[in-house]
Amino acid sequence: MTKKIGLALGSGSARGWSHIGVLRALREYGISPDIVAGASSGALVAAAHASDQLDALEAWARGLTKTDVWRLLDPSFSGGGVMRGNRLMRAVGENLEDRQIESLALRYSAVAADLYTGKEVWIQEGSMLEAVRASSGLPGLFTPIHYQGRWLIDGGVVNPVPVTVCRAMGADYVIAVNLYRPFAKSNGPRPVPDITDDTETAGPSTEGTELFARWSGMLENLVSSLRTERQVSEPGMIEVMYATINMMQDQITRSRLVGDPPDLIVTPRLGDFHMMDFHRAAEAIEMGRAAVQVVAPALQDMH
């Protein structure tokens, strides 16, 4: 009997683009998952793959510039996060056609967490893109979303690499992609953000710049990776918050993988990638490919 292969795509903000490279490389080795599950950015790439729209997602991701990332910011102080996430999801919706999860060719699940009970939520029906948004509410950054009667936040809080979900959905062999490997980081201060170094012309609209300037004291580190020069500044609130979440999710990932280890784990080397490096998709995708090459002997043994 042919084994059903499950692919668990981990959370990790901009690091999630590496999942595209992993999927491309797996296909080259003749590995095509029957089941895909993901948290946060992993849920997005898994959805694109399950709906046969990975080409469209990759084309959009590769085309993102630093200015584009700035324009996707929609700061808000009225909800449970400093960004609504509406502009980002609209942009995703312009590039991916929404589907009903039940109609997808592959079994798919997005992992989220119930804000008030702390319970893990597996979204396996309804709107694919709404499931992705529900899985992507990074605490403190993106506002939670009210979905199917619950307030949901980032699935990475409870299950960053959803191996358990793949097994529950019937996978006999699970390949996990972990983006929370401990990463190298200098002990020096982070740079103050600036979009003037973008080589592209931003156009006449200054809405994004004005909004960011207005709240720069709070958001100054949100897109600090978008600047090439470094200036002296102490860690900002967003950087501290994200670094803390990153450490917590790394520990949760280690614990979950010990409790339910995958049959194979792929770990892209994304040490210098930060949460808003969405404009570096080409690099992340290649790192995903390279990570699969490392485990190539195990893939060959699967045939």
CSV table of C-alpha atoms in Angstrom, one decimal:
chain,number,residue,atom,x,y,z
A,1,MET,CA,0.0,0.0,0.0
A,2,THR,CA,1.3,3.4,-0.9
A,3,LYS,CA,2.0,5.6,2.1
A,4,LYS,CA,0.2,8.9,2.4
A,5,ILE,CA,2.7,11.7,2.8
A,6,GLY,CA,2.0,14.6,5.0
A,7,LEU,CA,3.8,18.0,4.9
A,8,ALA,CA,3.8,20.2,8.0
A,9,LEU,CA,4.9,23.7,7.1
A,10,GLY,CA,6.1,25.8,10.1
A,11,SER,CA,5.3,29.3,11.0
A,12,GLY,CA,7.9,32.1,10.7
A,13,SER,CA,6.6,35.3,9.0
A,14,ALA,CA,8.9,36.2,6.0
A,15,ARG,CA,10.9,33.0,6.5
A,16,GLY,CA,7.8,31.2,5.2
A,17,TRP,CA,8.8,31.9,1.6
A,18,SER,CA,11.3,29.2,2.0
A,19,HIS,CA,8.5,26.7,2.0
A,20,ILE,CA,8.0,27.4,-1.7
A,21,GLY,CA,11.6,26.2,-2.3
A,22,VAL,CA,11.0,23.1,-0.2
A,23,LEU,CA,7.9,22.2,-2.2
A,24,ARG,CA,9.7,22.8,-5.5
A,25,ALA,CA,12.7,20.6,-4.5
A,26,LEU,CA,10.5,17.8,-3.2
A,27,ARG,CA,8.7,17.7,-6.5
A,28,GLU,CA,12.0,17.3,-8.3
A,29,TYR,CA,12.6,14.2,-6.1
A,30,GLY,CA,9.2,12.9,-7.0
A,31,ILE,CA,7.7,13.6,-3.6
A,32,SER,CA,4.2,15.0,-3.8
A,33,PRO,CA,2.3,15.3,-0.4
A,34,ASP,CA,-1.2,14.1,-0.1
A,35,ILE,CA,-1.8,16.1,3.1
A,36,VAL,CA,-0.6,19.7,3.9
A,37,ALA,CA,-0.9,21.6,7.1
A,38,GLY,CA,0.6,24.9,8.2
A,39,ALA,CA,0.6,27.6,10.7
A,40,SER,CA,0.9,31.3,9.9
A,41,SER,CA,3.0,31.8,6.7
A,42,GLY,CA,3.2,28.0,6.5
A,43,ALA,CA,-0.6,28.0,6.2
A,44,LEU,CA,-0.5,30.4,3.3
A,45,VAL,CA,2.1,28.4,1.3
A,46,ALA,CA,0.2,25.2,2.1
A,47,ALA,CA,-3.0,26.7,0.9
A,48,ALA,CA,-1.4,27.8,-2.4
A,49,HIS,CA,0.0,24.3,-2.9
A,50,ALA,CA,-3.3,22.6,-2.0
A,51,SER,CA,-5.2,24.8,-4.4
A,52,ASP,CA,-2.6,24.4,-7.3
A,53,GLN,CA,-1.7,28.1,-7.1
A,54,LEU,CA,1.9,27.9,-6.0
A,55,ASP,CA,3.1,29.4,-9.2
A,56,ALA,CA,1.0,32.5,-8.6
A,57,LEU,CA,2.1,32.9,-5.0
A,58,GLU,CA,5.8,32.5,-6.0
A,59,ALA,CA,5.5,35.1,-8.8
A,60,TRP,CA,3.9,37.6,-6.4
A,61,ALA,CA,6.4,36.9,-3.6
A,62,ARG,CA,9.4,37.3,-5.9
A,63,GLY,CA,8.1,40.6,-7.2
A,64,LEU,CA,7.7,42.2,-3.8
A,65,THR,CA,10.0,45.2,-3.1
A,66,LYS,CA,10.8,47.0,0.1
A,67,THR,CA,8.3,49.8,-0.9
A,68,ASP,CA,5.6,47.2,-1.5
A,69,VAL,CA,6.1,45.8,2.0
A,70,TRP,CA,5.7,49.3,3.4
A,71,ARG,CA,2.5,49.8,1.5
A,72,LEU,CA,1.1,46.6,3.0
A,73,LEU,CA,1.3,48.0,6.5
A,74,ASP,CA,-2.0,49.2,8.0
A,75,PRO,CA,-1.2,50.4,11.5
A,76,SER,CA,-4.0,50.4,14.1
A,77,PHE,CA,-4.3,51.1,17.8
A,78,SER,CA,-8.0,50.3,18.0
A,79,GLY,CA,-7.7,46.5,18.2
A,80,GLY,CA,-5.5,43.8,19.7
A,81,GLY,CA,-2.6,44.4,17.4
A,82,VAL,CA,-0.6,47.3,15.9
A,83,MET,CA,-1.6,46.1,12.4
A,84,ARG,CA,-5.0,45.0,11.0
A,85,GLY,CA,-3.6,42.8,8.3
A,86,ASN,CA,-6.3,43.8,5.9
A,87,ARG,CA,-4.0,45.3,3.2
A,88,LEU,CA,-1.8,42.2,3.3
A,89,MET,CA,-4.8,39.8,2.9
A,90,ARG,CA,-6.3,41.9,0.1
A,91,ALA,CA,-3.0,41.7,-1.7
A,92,VAL,CA,-2.9,37.9,-1.2
A,93,GLY,CA,-6.5,37.7,-2.5
A,94,GLU,CA,-5.6,39.6,-5.6
A,95,ASN,CA,-3.0,37.0,-6.4
A,96,LEU,CA,-4.7,33.8,-5.2
A,97,GLU,CA,-8.3,32.8,-5.9
A,98,ASP,CA,-10.2,31.9,-2.8
A,99,ARG,CA,-11.5,28.3,-2.6
A,100,GLN,CA,-13.5,26.3,-0.2
A,101,ILE,CA,-11.2,24.0,1.7
A,102,GLU,CA,-13.5,21.1,1.2
A,103,SER,CA,-13.1,21.4,-2.6
A,104,LEU,CA,-9.3,21.3,-2.6
A,105,ALA,CA,-7.5,18.4,-4.4
A,106,LEU,CA,-5.3,17.8,-1.3
A,107,ARG,CA,-6.4,17.6,2.3
A,108,TYR,CA,-5.5,20.9,4.0
A,109,SER,CA,-5.6,22.4,7.5
A,110,ALA,CA,-4.6,25.7,8.9
A,111,VAL,CA,-3.6,25.8,12.5
A,112,ALA,CA,-4.8,28.7,14.8
A,113,ALA,CA,-5.2,29.2,18.5
A,114,ASP,CA,-8.2,30.3,20.5
A,115,LEU,CA,-7.3,33.6,22.2
A,116,TYR,CA,-9.4,32.9,25.3
A,117,THR,CA,-9.1,29.2,25.8
A,118,GLY,CA,-5.6,28.7,24.5
A,119,LYS,CA,-6.8,25.6,22.6
A,120,GLU,CA,-5.4,24.6,19.3
A,121,VAL,CA,-7.8,25.1,16.4
A,122,TRP,CA,-7.6,23.1,13.1
A,123,ILE,CA,-9.4,24.9,10.3
A,124,GLN,CA,-10.4,22.3,7.7
A,125,GLU,CA,-13.5,23.8,6.1
A,126,GLY,CA,-14.8,27.1,4.8
A,127,SER,CA,-12.9,29.9,3.0
A,128,MET,CA,-9.2,29.0,2.4
A,129,LEU,CA,-8.0,32.6,2.6
A,130,GLU,CA,-10.0,33.3,5.8
A,131,ALA,CA,-8.4,30.2,7.3
A,132,VAL,CA,-5.0,31.6,6.4
A,133,ARG,CA,-5.8,35.0,8.0
A,134,ALA,CA,-7.1,33.3,11.1
A,135,SER,CA,-3.8,31.3,11.4
A,136,SER,CA,-1.6,34.4,11.0
A,137,GLY,CA,-2.6,36.8,13.9
A,138,LEU,CA,0.9,37.1,15.4
A,139,PRO,CA,0.1,38.3,19.0
A,140,GLY,CA,0.6,42.0,19.5
A,141,LEU,CA,1.3,42.6,15.8
A,142,PHE,CA,-1.7,41.5,13.8
A,143,THR,CA,-5.2,41.9,15.3
A,144,PRO,CA,-7.0,38.7,16.1
A,145,ILE,CA,-9.8,37.6,13.8
A,146,HIS,CA,-13.2,36.5,14.8
A,147,TYR,CA,-13.8,33.3,12.9
A,148,GLN,CA,-16.4,30.6,13.3
A,149,GLY,CA,-17.5,32.1,16.7
A,150,ARG,CA,-14.0,32.4,18.2
A,151,TRP,CA,-11.2,35.0,18.4
A,152,LEU,CA,-8.2,33.3,16.8
A,153,ILE,CA,-4.5,34.2,16.8
A,154,ASP,CA,-1.3,32.8,15.2
A,155,GLY,CA,-1.2,29.0,15.2
A,156,GLY,CA,2.5,29.1,15.9
A,157,VAL,CA,1.7,30.0,19.5
A,158,VAL,CA,0.5,26.4,20.1
A,159,ASN,CA,1.8,24.3,17.3
A,160,PRO,CA,4.4,26.0,15.2
A,161,VAL,CA,5.2,22.9,13.0
A,162,PRO,CA,1.9,20.9,12.9
A,163,VAL,CA,3.1,17.3,12.6
A,164,THR,CA,0.3,16.1,14.9
A,165,VAL,CA,-2.3,17.6,12.5
A,166,CYS,CA,-0.8,15.8,9.5
A,167,ARG,CA,-1.0,12.5,11.4
A,168,ALA,CA,-4.5,13.1,12.5
A,169,MET,CA,-5.5,13.7,8.9
A,170,GLY,CA,-4.2,10.3,7.9
A,171,ALA,CA,-0.5,10.8,7.0
A,172,ASP,CA,1.6,7.7,7.3
A,173,TYR,CA,4.9,9.6,6.6
A,174,VAL,CA,5.3,13.2,7.7
A,175,ILE,CA,7.9,15.7,6.4
A,176,ALA,CA,8.2,18.7,8.7
A,177,VAL,CA,9.7,22.1,7.8
A,178,ASN,CA,11.0,23.9,10.8
A,179,LEU,CA,11.8,27.6,10.5
A,180,TYR,CA,12.6,28.2,14.1
A,181,ARG,CA,16.1,27.0,14.2
A,182,PRO,CA,18.2,29.2,16.5
A,183,PHE,CA,19.5,32.0,14.4
A,184,ALA,CA,22.6,34.1,14.4
A,185,LYS,CA,22.1,37.7,15.4
A,186,SER,CA,24.5,40.4,16.3
A,187,ASN,CA,24.3,41.9,19.8
A,188,GLY,CA,24.4,45.4,18.4
A,189,PRO,CA,21.4,47.7,18.0
A,190,ARG,CA,18.9,47.4,15.2
A,191,PRO,CA,18.8,50.0,12.4
A,192,VAL,CA,16.3,52.8,12.3
A,193,PRO,CA,14.0,52.1,9.3
A,194,ASP,CA,14.1,54.1,6.2
A,195,ILE,CA,12.5,53.6,2.7
A,196,THR,CA,14.6,56.1,0.9
A,197,ASP,CA,17.2,53.5,0.0
A,198,ASP,CA,14.7,51.6,-2.2
A,199,THR,CA,15.9,51.8,-5.8
A,200,GLU,CA,12.3,51.9,-7.1
A,201,THR,CA,10.2,55.0,-7.4
A,202,ALA,CA,7.5,54.9,-4.8
A,203,GLY,CA,5.1,57.0,-6.8
A,204,PRO,CA,3.0,60.0,-5.8
A,205,SER,CA,1.2,58.4,-2.9
A,206,THR,CA,2.8,59.1,0.5
A,207,GLU,CA,0.1,57.5,2.7
A,208,GLY,CA,2.2,54.7,3.9
A,209,THR,CA,5.2,56.9,4.7
A,210,GLU,CA,3.0,59.5,6.6
A,211,LEU,CA,1.3,56.8,8.6
A,212,PHE,CA,4.6,55.2,9.6
A,213,ALA,CA,6.2,58.5,10.4
A,214,ARG,CA,3.2,59.4,12.7
A,215,TRP,CA,3.7,56.3,14.8
A,216,SER,CA,7.4,55.8,14.2
A,217,GLY,CA,8.1,55.8,18.0
A,218,MET,CA,6.2,52.6,18.3
A,219,LEU,CA,6.8,50.9,15.0
A,220,GLU,CA,10.3,51.9,14.2
A,221,ASN,CA,11.6,48.4,14.4
A,222,LEU,CA,8.8,46.7,12.6
A,223,VAL,CA,10.5,47.0,9.3
A,224,SER,CA,14.0,47.6,10.4
A,225,SER,CA,15.3,44.9,8.0
A,226,LEU,CA,14.3,47.1,5.1
A,227,ARG,CA,17.3,49.4,5.5
A,228,THR,CA,20.8,48.6,4.4
A,229,GLU,CA,22.6,51.1,6.5
A,230,ARG,CA,22.9,50.6,10.3
A,231,GLN,CA,22.4,53.4,12.8
A,232,VAL,CA,22.6,53.3,16.6
A,233,SER,CA,19.3,52.7,18.3
A,234,GLU,CA,18.1,50.6,21.2
A,235,PRO,CA,15.8,47.7,20.6
A,236,GLY,CA,12.2,48.9,20.1
A,237,MET,CA,9.0,47.5,21.4
A,238,ILE,CA,8.2,45.5,18.3
A,239,GLU,CA,11.6,44.0,18.1
A,240,VAL,CA,11.5,42.9,21.7
A,241,MET,CA,8.0,41.5,21.3
A,242,TYR,CA,8.9,39.5,18.2
A,243,ALA,CA,12.2,38.2,19.6
A,244,THR,CA,10.4,37.0,22.7
A,245,ILE,CA,7.7,35.3,20.6
A,246,ASN,CA,10.4,33.8,18.4
A,247,MET,CA,12.2,32.3,21.5
A,248,MET,CA,8.9,30.9,22.9
A,249,GLN,CA,7.9,29.3,19.6
A,250,ASP,CA,11.4,27.8,19.2
A,251,GLN,CA,10.9,26.1,22.6
A,252,ILE,CA,7.4,25.0,21.8
A,253,THR,CA,8.6,23.6,18.5
A,254,ARG,CA,11.3,21.6,20.2
A,255,SER,CA,8.9,20.2,22.7
A,256,ARG,CA,6.2,19.3,20.1
A,257,LEU,CA,8.7,17.6,17.8
A,258,VAL,CA,10.1,15.5,20.7
A,259,GLY,CA,6.5,14.5,21.6
A,260,ASP,CA,5.5,13.6,18.1
A,261,PRO,CA,8.6,13.5,15.9
A,262,PRO,CA,8.3,13.7,12.1
A,263,ASP,CA,9.7,11.0,9.9
A,264,LEU,CA,11.9,13.6,8.2
A,265,ILE,CA,12.7,17.2,9.2
A,266,VAL,CA,13.8,19.9,6.8
A,267,THR,CA,15.5,23.0,8.4
A,268,PRO,CA,16.3,25.9,6.1
A,269,ARG,CA,19.2,28.0,7.2
A,270,LEU,CA,17.5,31.4,7.6
A,271,GLY,CA,19.6,32.9,10.3
A,272,ASP,CA,19.6,36.5,9.1
A,273,PHE,CA,16.0,36.7,8.0
A,274,HIS,CA,13.7,38.9,10.1
A,275,MET,CA,10.0,39.1,10.4
A,276,MET,CA,9.4,41.7,7.6
A,277,ASP,CA,11.9,40.5,5.1
A,278,PHE,CA,9.1,39.6,2.7
A,279,HIS,CA,11.0,41.4,-0.1
A,280,ARG,CA,13.7,38.7,0.1
A,281,ALA,CA,11.6,35.9,-1.3
A,282,ALA,CA,14.1,34.8,-3.9
A,283,GLU,CA,16.7,34.2,-1.2
A,284,ALA,CA,14.4,32.3,1.1
A,285,ILE,CA,13.1,30.1,-1.8
A,286,GLU,CA,16.7,29.1,-2.6
A,287,MET,CA,17.4,28.4,1.0
A,288,GLY,CA,14.4,26.1,1.1
A,289,ARG,CA,15.7,24.2,-1.9
A,290,ALA,CA,19.1,23.9,-0.4
A,291,ALA,CA,17.6,22.5,2.8
A,292,VAL,CA,16.0,19.7,0.9
A,293,GLN,CA,19.3,18.8,-0.7
A,294,VAL,CA,20.7,18.2,2.7
A,295,VAL,CA,18.1,15.4,3.3
A,296,ALA,CA,18.2,14.1,-0.2
A,297,PRO,CA,19.4,10.6,0.7
A,298,ALA,CA,16.4,10.1,2.9
A,299,LEU,CA,14.1,11.2,0.1
A,300,GLN,CA,15.6,8.7,-2.3
A,301,ASP,CA,15.0,5.9,0.3
A,302,MET,CA,11.3,6.7,0.2
A,303,HIS,CA,11.0,5.3,-3.3
